[in-house]
Short mmCIF file of C-alpha atoms and ligand atoms in Angstrom, two decimals:
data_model
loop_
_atom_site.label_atom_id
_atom_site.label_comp_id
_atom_site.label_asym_id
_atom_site.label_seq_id
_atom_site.Cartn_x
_atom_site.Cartn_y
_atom_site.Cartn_z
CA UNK A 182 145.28 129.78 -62.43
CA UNK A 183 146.72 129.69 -59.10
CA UNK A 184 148.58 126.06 -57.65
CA UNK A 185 147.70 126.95 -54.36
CA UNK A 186 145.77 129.52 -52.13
CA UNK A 187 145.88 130.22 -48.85
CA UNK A 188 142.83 130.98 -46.49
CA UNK A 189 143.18 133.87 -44.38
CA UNK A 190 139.56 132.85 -42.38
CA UNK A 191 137.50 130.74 -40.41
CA UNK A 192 133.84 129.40 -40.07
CA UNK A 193 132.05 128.92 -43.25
CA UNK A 194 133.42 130.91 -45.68
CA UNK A 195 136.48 129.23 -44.97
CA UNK A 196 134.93 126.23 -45.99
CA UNK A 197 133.67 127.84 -48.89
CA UNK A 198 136.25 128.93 -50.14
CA UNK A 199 138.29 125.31 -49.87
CA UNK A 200 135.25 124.14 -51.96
CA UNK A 201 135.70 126.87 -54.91
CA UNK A 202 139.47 126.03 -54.82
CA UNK A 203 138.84 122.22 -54.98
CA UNK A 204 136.92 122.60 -57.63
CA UNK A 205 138.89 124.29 -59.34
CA UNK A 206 141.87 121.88 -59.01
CA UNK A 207 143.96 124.12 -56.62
CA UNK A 208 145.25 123.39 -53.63
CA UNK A 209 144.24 124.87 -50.58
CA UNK A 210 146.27 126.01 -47.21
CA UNK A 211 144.38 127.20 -44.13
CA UNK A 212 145.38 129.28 -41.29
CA UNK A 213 143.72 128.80 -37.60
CA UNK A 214 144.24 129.99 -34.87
CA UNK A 215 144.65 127.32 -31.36
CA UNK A 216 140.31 127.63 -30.86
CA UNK A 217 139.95 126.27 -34.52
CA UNK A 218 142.35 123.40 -34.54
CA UNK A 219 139.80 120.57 -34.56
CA UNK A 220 137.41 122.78 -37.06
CA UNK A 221 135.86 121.82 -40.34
CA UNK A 222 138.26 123.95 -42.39
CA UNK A 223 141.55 122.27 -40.70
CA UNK A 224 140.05 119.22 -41.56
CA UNK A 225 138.85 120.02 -45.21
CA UNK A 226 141.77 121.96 -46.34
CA UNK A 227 145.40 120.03 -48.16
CA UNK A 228 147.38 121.95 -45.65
CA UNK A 229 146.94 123.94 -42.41
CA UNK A 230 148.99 126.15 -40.42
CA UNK A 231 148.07 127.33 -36.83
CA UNK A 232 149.17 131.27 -36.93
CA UNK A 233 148.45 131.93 -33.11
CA UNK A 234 146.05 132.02 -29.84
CA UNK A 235 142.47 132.48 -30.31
CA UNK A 236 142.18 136.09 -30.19
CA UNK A 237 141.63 137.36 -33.38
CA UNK A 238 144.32 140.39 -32.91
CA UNK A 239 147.25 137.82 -32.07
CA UNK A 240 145.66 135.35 -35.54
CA UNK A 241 143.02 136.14 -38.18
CA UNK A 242 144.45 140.06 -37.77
CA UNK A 243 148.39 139.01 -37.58
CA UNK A 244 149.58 140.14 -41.12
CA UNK A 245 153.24 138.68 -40.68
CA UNK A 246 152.00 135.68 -39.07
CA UNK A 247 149.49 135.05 -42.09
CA UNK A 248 152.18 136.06 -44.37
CA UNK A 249 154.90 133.86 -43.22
CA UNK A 250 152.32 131.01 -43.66
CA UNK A 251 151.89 131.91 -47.67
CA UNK A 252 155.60 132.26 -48.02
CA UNK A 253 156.06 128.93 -45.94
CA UNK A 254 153.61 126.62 -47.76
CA UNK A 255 154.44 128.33 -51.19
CA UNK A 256 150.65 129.55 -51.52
CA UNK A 257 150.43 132.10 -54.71
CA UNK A 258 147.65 134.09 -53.36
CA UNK A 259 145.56 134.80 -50.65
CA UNK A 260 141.74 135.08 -49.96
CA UNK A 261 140.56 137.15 -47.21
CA UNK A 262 136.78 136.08 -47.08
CA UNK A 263 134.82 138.63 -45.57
CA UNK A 264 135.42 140.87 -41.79
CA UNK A 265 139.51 140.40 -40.83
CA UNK A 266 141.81 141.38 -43.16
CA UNK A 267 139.01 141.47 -46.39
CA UNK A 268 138.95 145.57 -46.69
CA UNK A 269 142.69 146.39 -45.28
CA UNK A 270 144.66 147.86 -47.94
CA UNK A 271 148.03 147.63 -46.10
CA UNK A 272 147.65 143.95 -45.80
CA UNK A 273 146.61 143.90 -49.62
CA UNK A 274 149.79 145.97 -50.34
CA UNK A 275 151.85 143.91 -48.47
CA UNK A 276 150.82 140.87 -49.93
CA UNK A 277 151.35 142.58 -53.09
CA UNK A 278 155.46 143.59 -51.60
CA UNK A 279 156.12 139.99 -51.02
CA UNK A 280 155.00 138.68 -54.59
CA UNK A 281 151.17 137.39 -53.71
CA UNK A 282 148.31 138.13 -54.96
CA UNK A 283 145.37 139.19 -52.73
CA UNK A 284 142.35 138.26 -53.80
CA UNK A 285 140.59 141.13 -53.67
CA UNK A 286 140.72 144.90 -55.47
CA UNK A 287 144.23 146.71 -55.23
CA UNK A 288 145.00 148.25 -52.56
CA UNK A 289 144.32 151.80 -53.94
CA UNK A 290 140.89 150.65 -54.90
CA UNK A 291 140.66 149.50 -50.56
CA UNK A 292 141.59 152.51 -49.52
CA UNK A 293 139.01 154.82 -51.60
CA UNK A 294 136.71 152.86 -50.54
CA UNK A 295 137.23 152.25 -46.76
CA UNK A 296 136.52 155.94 -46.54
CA UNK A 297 132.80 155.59 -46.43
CA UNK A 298 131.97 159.83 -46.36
CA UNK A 299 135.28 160.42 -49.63
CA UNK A 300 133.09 157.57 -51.25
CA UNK A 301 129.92 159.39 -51.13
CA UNK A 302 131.31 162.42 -52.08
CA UNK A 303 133.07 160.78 -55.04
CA UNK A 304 129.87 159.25 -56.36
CA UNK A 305 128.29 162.65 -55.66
CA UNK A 306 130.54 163.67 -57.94
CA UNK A 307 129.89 161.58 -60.89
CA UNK A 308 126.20 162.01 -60.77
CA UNK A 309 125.19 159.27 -58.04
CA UNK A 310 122.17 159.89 -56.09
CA UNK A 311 123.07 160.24 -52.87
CA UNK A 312 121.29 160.51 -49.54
CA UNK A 313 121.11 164.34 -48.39
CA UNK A 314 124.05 164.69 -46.05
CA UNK A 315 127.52 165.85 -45.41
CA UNK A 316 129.94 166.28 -48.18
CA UNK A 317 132.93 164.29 -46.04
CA UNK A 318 133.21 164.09 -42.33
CA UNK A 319 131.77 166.40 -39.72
CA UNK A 320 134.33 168.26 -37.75
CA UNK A 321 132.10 169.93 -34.62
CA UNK A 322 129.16 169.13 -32.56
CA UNK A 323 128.13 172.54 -34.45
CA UNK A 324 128.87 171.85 -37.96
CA UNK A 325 126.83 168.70 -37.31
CA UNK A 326 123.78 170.91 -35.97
CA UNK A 327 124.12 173.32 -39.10
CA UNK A 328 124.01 170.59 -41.54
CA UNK A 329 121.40 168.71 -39.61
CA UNK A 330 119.22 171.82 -39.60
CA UNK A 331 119.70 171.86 -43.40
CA UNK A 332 119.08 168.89 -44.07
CA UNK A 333 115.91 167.77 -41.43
CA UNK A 334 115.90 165.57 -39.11
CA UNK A 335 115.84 162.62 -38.47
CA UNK A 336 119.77 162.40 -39.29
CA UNK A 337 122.56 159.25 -39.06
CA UNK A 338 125.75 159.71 -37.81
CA UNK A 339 128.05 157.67 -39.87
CA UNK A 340 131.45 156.79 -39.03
CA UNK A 341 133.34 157.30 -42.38
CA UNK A 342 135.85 153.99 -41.04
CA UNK A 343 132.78 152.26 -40.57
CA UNK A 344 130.31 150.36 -42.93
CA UNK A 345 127.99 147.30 -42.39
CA UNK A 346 126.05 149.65 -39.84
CA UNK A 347 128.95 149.54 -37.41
CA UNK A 348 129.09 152.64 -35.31
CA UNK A 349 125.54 154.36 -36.60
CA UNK A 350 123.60 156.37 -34.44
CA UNK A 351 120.06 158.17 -35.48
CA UNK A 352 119.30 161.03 -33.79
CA UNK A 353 115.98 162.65 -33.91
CA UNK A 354 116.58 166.43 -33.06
CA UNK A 355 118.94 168.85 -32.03
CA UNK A 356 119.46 167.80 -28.54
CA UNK A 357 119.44 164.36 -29.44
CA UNK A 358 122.30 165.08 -31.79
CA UNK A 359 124.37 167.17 -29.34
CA UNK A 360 124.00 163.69 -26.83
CA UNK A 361 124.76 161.25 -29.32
CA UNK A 362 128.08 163.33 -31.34
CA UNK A 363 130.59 162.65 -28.48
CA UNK A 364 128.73 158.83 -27.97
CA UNK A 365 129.22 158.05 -32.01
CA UNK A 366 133.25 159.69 -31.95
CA UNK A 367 133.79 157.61 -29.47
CA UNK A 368 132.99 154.23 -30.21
CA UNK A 369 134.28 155.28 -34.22
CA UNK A 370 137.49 155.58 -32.52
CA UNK A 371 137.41 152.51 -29.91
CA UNK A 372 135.99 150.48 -32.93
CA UNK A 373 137.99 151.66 -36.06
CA UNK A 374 141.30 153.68 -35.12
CA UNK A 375 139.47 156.93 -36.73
CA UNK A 376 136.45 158.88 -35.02
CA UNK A 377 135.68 160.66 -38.26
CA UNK A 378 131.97 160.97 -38.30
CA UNK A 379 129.70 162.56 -41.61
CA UNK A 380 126.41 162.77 -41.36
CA UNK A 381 123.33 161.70 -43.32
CA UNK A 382 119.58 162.46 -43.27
CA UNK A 383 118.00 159.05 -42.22
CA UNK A 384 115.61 157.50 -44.87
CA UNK A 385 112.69 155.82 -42.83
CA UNK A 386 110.73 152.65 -44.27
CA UNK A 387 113.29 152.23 -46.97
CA UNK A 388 114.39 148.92 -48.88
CA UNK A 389 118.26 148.37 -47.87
CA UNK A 390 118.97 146.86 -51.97
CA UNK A 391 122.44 146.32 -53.06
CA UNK A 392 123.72 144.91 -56.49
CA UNK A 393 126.37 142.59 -57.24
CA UNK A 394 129.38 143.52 -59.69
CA UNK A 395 132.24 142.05 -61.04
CA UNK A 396 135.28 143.52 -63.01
CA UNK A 397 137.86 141.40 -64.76
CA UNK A 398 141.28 142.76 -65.30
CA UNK A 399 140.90 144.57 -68.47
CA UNK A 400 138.27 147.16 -66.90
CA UNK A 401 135.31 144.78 -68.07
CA UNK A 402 132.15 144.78 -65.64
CA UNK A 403 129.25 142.83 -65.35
CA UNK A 404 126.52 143.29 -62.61
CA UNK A 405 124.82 139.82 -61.47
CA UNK A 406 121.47 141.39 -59.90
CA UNK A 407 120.58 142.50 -56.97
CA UNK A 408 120.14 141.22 -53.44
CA UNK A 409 117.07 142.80 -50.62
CA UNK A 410 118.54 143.43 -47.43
CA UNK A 411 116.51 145.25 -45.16
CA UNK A 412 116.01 142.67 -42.38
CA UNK A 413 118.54 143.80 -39.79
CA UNK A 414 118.58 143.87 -36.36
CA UNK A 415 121.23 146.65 -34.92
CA UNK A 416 122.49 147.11 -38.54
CA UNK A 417 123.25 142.98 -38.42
CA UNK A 418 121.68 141.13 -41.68
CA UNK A 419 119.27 138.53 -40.87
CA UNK A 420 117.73 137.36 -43.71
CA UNK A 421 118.78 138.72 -47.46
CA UNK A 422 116.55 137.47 -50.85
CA UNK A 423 117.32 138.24 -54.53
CA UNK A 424 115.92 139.25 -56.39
CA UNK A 425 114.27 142.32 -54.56
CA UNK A 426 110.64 141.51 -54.95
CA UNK A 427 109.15 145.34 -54.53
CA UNK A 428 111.27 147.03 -56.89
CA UNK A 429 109.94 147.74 -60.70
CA UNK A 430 112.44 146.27 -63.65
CA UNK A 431 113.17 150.02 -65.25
CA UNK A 432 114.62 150.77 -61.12
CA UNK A 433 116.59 147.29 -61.52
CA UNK A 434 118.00 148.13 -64.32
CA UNK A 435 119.23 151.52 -63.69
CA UNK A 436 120.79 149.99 -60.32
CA UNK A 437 122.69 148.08 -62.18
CA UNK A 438 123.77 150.49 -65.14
CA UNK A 439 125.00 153.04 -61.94
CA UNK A 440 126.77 149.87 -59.94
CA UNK A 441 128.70 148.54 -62.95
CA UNK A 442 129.58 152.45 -64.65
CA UNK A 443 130.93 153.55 -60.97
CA UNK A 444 132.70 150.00 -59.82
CA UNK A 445 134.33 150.41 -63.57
CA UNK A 446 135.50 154.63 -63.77
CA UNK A 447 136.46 154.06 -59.77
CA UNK A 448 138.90 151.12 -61.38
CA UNK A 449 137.58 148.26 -59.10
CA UNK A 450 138.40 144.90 -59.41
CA UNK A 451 137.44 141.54 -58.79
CA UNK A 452 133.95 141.07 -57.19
CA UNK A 453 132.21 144.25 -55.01
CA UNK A 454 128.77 145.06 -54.27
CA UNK A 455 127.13 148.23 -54.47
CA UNK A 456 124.57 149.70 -51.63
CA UNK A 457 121.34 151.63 -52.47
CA UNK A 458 118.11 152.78 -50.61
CA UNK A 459 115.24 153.06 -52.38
CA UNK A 460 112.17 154.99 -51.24
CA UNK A 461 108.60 155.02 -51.28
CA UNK A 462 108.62 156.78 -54.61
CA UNK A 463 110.99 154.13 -56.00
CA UNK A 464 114.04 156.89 -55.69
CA UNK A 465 117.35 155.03 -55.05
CA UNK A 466 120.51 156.60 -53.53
CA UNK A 467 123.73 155.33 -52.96
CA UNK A 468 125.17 154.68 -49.63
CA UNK A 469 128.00 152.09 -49.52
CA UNK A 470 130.14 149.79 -51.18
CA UNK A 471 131.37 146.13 -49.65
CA UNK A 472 134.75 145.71 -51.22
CA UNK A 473 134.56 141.90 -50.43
CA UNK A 474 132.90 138.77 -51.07
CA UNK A 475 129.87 139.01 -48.85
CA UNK A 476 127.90 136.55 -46.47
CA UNK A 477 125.12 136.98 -48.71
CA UNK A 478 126.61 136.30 -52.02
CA UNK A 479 124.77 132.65 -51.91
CA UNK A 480 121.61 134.15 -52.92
CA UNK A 481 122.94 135.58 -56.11
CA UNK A 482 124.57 132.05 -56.60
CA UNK A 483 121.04 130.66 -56.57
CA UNK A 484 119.32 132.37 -58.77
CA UNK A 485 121.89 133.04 -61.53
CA UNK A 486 124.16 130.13 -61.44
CA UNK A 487 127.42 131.64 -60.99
CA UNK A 488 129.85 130.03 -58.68
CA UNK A 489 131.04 133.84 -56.92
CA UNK A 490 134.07 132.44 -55.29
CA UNK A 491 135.05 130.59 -58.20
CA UNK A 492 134.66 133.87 -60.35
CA UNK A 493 136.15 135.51 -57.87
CA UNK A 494 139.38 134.14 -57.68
CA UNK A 495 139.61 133.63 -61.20
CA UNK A 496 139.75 137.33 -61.91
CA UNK A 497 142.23 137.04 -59.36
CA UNK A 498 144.60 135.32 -61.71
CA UNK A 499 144.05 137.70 -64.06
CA UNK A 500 141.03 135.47 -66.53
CA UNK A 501 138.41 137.37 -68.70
CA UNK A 502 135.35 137.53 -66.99
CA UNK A 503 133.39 134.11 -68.26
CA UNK A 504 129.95 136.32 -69.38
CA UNK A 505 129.00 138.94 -70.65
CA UNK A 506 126.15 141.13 -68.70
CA UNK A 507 123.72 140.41 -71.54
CA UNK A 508 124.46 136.52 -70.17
CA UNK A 509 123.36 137.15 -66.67
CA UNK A 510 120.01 135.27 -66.26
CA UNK A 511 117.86 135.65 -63.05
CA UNK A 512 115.87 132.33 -62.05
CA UNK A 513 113.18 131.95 -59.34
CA UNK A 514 114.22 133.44 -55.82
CA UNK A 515 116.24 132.42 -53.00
CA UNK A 516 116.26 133.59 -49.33
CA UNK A 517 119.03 133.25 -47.10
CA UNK A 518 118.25 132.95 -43.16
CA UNK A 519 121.59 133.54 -41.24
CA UNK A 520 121.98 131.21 -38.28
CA UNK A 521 123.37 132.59 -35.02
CA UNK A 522 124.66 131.05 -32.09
CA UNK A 523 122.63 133.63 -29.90
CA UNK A 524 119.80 133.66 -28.11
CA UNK A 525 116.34 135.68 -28.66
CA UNK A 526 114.95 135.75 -25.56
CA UNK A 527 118.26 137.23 -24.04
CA UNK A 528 118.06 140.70 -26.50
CA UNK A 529 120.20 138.16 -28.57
CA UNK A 530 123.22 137.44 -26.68
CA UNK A 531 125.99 135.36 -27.49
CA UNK A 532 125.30 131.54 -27.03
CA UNK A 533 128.09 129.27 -26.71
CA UNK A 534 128.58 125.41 -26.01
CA UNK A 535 129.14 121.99 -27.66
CA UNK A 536 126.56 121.00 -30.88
CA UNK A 537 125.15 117.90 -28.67
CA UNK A 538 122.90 117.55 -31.59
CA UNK A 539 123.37 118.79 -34.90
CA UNK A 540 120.63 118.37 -37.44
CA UNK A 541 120.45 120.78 -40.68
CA UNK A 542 117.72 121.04 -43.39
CA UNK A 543 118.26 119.19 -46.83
CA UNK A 544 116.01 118.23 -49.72
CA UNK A 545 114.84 120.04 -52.89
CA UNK A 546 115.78 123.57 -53.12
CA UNK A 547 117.87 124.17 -49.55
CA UNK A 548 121.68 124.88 -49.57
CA UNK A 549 123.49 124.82 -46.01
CA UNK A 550 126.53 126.51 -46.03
CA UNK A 551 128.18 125.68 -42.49
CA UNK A 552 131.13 124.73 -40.82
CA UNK A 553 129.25 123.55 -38.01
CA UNK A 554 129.06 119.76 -37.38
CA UNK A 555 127.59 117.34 -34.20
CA UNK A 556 130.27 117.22 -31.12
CA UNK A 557 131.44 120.58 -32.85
CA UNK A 558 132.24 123.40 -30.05
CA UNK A 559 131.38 126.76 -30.52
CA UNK A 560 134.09 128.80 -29.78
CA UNK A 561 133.29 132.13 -28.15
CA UNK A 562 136.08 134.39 -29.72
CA UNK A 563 134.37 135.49 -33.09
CA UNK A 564 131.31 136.27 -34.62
CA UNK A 565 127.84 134.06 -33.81
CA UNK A 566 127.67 132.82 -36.85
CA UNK A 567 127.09 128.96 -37.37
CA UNK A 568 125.34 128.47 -40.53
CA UNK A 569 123.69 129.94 -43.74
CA UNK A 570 120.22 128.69 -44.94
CA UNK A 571 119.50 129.58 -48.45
CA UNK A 572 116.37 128.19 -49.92
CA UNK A 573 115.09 128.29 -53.86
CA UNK A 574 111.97 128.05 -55.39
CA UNK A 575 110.67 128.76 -58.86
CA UNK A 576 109.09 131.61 -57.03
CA UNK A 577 109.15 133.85 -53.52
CA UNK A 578 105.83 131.95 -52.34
CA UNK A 579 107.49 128.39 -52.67
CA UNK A 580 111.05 129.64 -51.28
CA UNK A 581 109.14 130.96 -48.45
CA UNK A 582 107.82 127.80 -48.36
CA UNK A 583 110.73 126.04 -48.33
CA UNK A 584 112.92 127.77 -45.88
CA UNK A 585 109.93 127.17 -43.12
CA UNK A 586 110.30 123.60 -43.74
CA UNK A 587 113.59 123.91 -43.58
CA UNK A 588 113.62 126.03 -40.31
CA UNK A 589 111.43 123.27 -39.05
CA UNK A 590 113.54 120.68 -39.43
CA UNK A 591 116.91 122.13 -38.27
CA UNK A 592 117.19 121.04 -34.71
CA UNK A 593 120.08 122.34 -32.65
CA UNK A 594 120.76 121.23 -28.64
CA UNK A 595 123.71 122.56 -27.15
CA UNK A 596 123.37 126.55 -28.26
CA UNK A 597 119.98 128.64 -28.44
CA UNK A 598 119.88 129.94 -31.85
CA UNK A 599 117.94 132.84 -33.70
CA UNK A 600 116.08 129.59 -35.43
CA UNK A 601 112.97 130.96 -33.43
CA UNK A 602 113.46 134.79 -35.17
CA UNK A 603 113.45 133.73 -38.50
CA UNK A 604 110.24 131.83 -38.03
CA UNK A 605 108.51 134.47 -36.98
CA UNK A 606 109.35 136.86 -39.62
CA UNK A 607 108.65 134.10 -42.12
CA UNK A 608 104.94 133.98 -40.75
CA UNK A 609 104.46 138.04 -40.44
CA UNK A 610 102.30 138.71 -42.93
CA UNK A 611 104.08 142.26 -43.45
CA UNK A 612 107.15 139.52 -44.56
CA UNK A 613 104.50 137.19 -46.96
CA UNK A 614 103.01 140.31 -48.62
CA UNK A 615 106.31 141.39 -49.71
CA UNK A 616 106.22 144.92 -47.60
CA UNK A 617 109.91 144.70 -46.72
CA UNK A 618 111.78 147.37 -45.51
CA UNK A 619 113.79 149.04 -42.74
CA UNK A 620 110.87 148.97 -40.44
CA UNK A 621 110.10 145.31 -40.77
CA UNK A 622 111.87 144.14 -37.88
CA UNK A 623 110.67 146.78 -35.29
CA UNK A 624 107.10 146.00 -36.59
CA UNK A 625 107.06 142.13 -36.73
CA UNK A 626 108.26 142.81 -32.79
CA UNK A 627 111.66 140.48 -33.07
CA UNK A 628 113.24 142.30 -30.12
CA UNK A 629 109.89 141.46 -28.15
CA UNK A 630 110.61 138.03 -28.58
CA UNK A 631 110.37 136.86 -25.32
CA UNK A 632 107.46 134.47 -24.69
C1 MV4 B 748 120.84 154.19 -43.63
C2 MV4 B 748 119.45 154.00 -43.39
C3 MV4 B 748 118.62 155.12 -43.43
N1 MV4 B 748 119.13 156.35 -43.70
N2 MV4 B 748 121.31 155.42 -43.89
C4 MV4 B 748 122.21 149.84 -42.29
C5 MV4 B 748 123.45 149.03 -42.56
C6 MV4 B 748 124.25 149.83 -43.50
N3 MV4 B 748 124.70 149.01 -44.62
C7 MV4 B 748 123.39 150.93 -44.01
N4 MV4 B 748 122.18 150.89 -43.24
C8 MV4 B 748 121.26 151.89 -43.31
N5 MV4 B 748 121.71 153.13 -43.60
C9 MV4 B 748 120.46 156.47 -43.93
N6 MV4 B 748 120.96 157.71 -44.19
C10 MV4 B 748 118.98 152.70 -43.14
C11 MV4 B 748 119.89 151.65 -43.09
C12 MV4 B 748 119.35 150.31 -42.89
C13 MV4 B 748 118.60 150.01 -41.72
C14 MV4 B 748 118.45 150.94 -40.69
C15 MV4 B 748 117.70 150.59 -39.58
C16 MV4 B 748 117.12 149.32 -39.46
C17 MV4 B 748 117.28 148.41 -40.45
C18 MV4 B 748 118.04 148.73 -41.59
C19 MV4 B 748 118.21 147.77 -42.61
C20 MV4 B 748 118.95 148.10 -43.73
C21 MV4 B 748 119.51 149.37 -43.88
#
């Protein structure tokens, strides 16, 4: 086991992260930039070490600057979290050039995988179902029309740099598709360095599931379930549950048999999640993989037991997985509401301020994961998140149950939060019935907010 790991984040998976390392006895070195010097993490953590100005280019991006501080404090490895550096294989090979270990696959693994149309066509390859599309990226306006004609529309444009829902576009017919081809290169480039686009047909009224895998160093792989994801807004989760509560046990288990047998032959390490759709008739096919620990990974925590971080950077330093997939034991359900600093009735903009009052949810079955506190000011340089609100119950009915109370209770002055968006889909019947899919949040009328 590691003596000491360094950070290389903010917010709260920072602090998460501190926790699995204190935990596990090992001592823990933060980086922050000059907007996060009086934040949680610089205050939890043994050591911290302020790598540059609050732009996340000039800090949470600066590989030398993040380097330097490993080498400085005498960290062993590193842990990305999730967004920054998490998925960039020439920061995981140079941390592996200057002796550290990155927690997190090799870099070999990172870079098959950050090519999200070479994935598809790899799984394609070794029998994975895979939505009807292109095999790699699209090189024309007119190669895009043929294979959209093939395939029917609707189709997504995909930027293969992409992932997470970054930089899709639907488009619903020909025209539509010769408007939107220049629109989706462009922001691939402006957002990713690469404007390679492939193209998919789009699944409507599909469940977004995606199942959670782990591989130790010797090429041993366990899956830990699956987690429902299909409450987005603009391709941003909202609200994620495991287990999925719509789809049958033979479908759950052959999710898992394809997540683990792929995230082993592709020789992937460390922990990973696997994306599916699933259909109407129960069909799944493979879209993505997250080559990270993800903001979700708290409902998988919940119901099975496993400490993810904790696993996580113990296959890191190179220990036997601690179960066996015959272990892994699902228990009630958990729902995690993600809490953003933004604000509903202004099509969800960016809210920033100081937390004049800061009062989060506790009592039986809620977990706040946050790195939010009262007097705390929200910086407005990175992502809206302030807090994660995972609630358990023997069942979906009383976790459902419990995160209302505990949406109730959290009372926030100082930002506007989604608090309001989360209620509301909580009370949709759609939402209570269990009828969750990609059209949820159009139809519960979440962008109608307003009033
Ligand atoms: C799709 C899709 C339908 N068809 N791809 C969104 C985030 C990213 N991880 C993958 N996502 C999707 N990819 C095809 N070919 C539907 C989603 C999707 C979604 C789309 C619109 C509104 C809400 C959504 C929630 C989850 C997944």
């Amino acid at each position: 086991m590691f003596d000491k790991v360094l950070i290389a984040n903010r917010g709260e998976i920072a602090v998460r992260v501190i926790r699995a390392c204190r935990e596990l006895a090992v001592q823990t070195v933060v980086v922050y930039s000059e907007a996060d010097a009086h934040s949680l993490p610089v205050h939890l953590a043994d050591e911290a070490i302020c790598i540059g100005p609050p732009s996340s280019r000039e800090s949470y991006l600066n590989i030398p600057a993040v380097i330097s501080a490993a080498l400085i404090s005498g960290a062993q490895a590193i842990h990305p979290g999730y967004g920054f550096l998490s998925e960039n294989a020439d920061f995981s090979e140079v941390c592996r050039e200057h002796g550290l270990v990155f927690i997190g696959p090799p870099p070999e693994v990172l870079a098959r995988f950050h090519d999200k149309s070479a994935t598809r066509l790899a799984m394609k390859r070794i029998g994975m179902p895979v939505v009807p599309g292109s095999d790699g990226p699209v090189r024309s306006a007119s190669e895009a029309l043929r294979i959209a004609e093939a395939i029917g529309y609707p189709v997504m444009l995909k930027a293969k740099a992409g992932g997470g829902g970054r930089g899709m576009r639907k488009a619903e017919s020909s025209r539509d598709l010769q408007r939107l081809w220049e629109q989706a290169r462009g922001e691939a480039k402006a957002s990713f360095g690469d404007d390679g686009i492939y193209v998919e047909r789009n699944l409507e009224g599909v469940r977004h599931i995606e199942a959670q895998v782990l591989v130790d160093n010797r090429g041993t792989g366990v899956c830990l379930g699956e987690r429902e994801c299909s409450i987005q807004r603009r391709h941003q989760k909202m609200l994620e549950e495991a287990p999925s509560s719509t789809i049958s046990e033979d479908l759950r288990q052959r999710i898992k048999k394809r997540a683990i047998d792929a995230a082993v032959h592709f020789g992937y390490r460390g922990v990973g999640t696997f994306e599916f759709l699933v259909d109407g008739e129960d069909r799944e096919y493979f879209i993505e993989v997250n080559a990270r620990i993800q903001v979700e990974h708290t409902v998988t925590e919940a119901v099975t037991g496993v400490d993810l971080v904790k696993e996580q950077i113990a296959l890191a330093a190179g220990e036997p997985l601690s179960f066996s997939d015959e272990q892994v034991w699902v228990t009630g359900h958990a729902i995690e509401c993600r809490i953003n600093a933004e604000d509903p009735d202004a099509n969800f903009a960016p809210s920033t301020g100081t937390l004049a009052t800061w009062l989060p949810p506790a009592g039986p079955g809620i977990r706040l994961d946050t790195h939010c506190f009262q007097g705390y000011e929200v910086p407005p340089y990175y992502d809206s998140l302030l807090a994660k609100v995972i609630a358990w119950g023997r069942d979906r009915t009383e976790a459902v149950a419990r995160m209302q109370r505990a949406l109730d209770e959290f009372t926030v002055v100082g930002v506007t939060t989604n608090i309001s968006a989360h209620k509301k889909i909580l009370a949709s019947e759609l939402f209570r019935s269990g009828q969750v899919t990609t059209h949820l949040i159009d139809t519960v009328g979440i962008e109608a907010l307003a009033g």
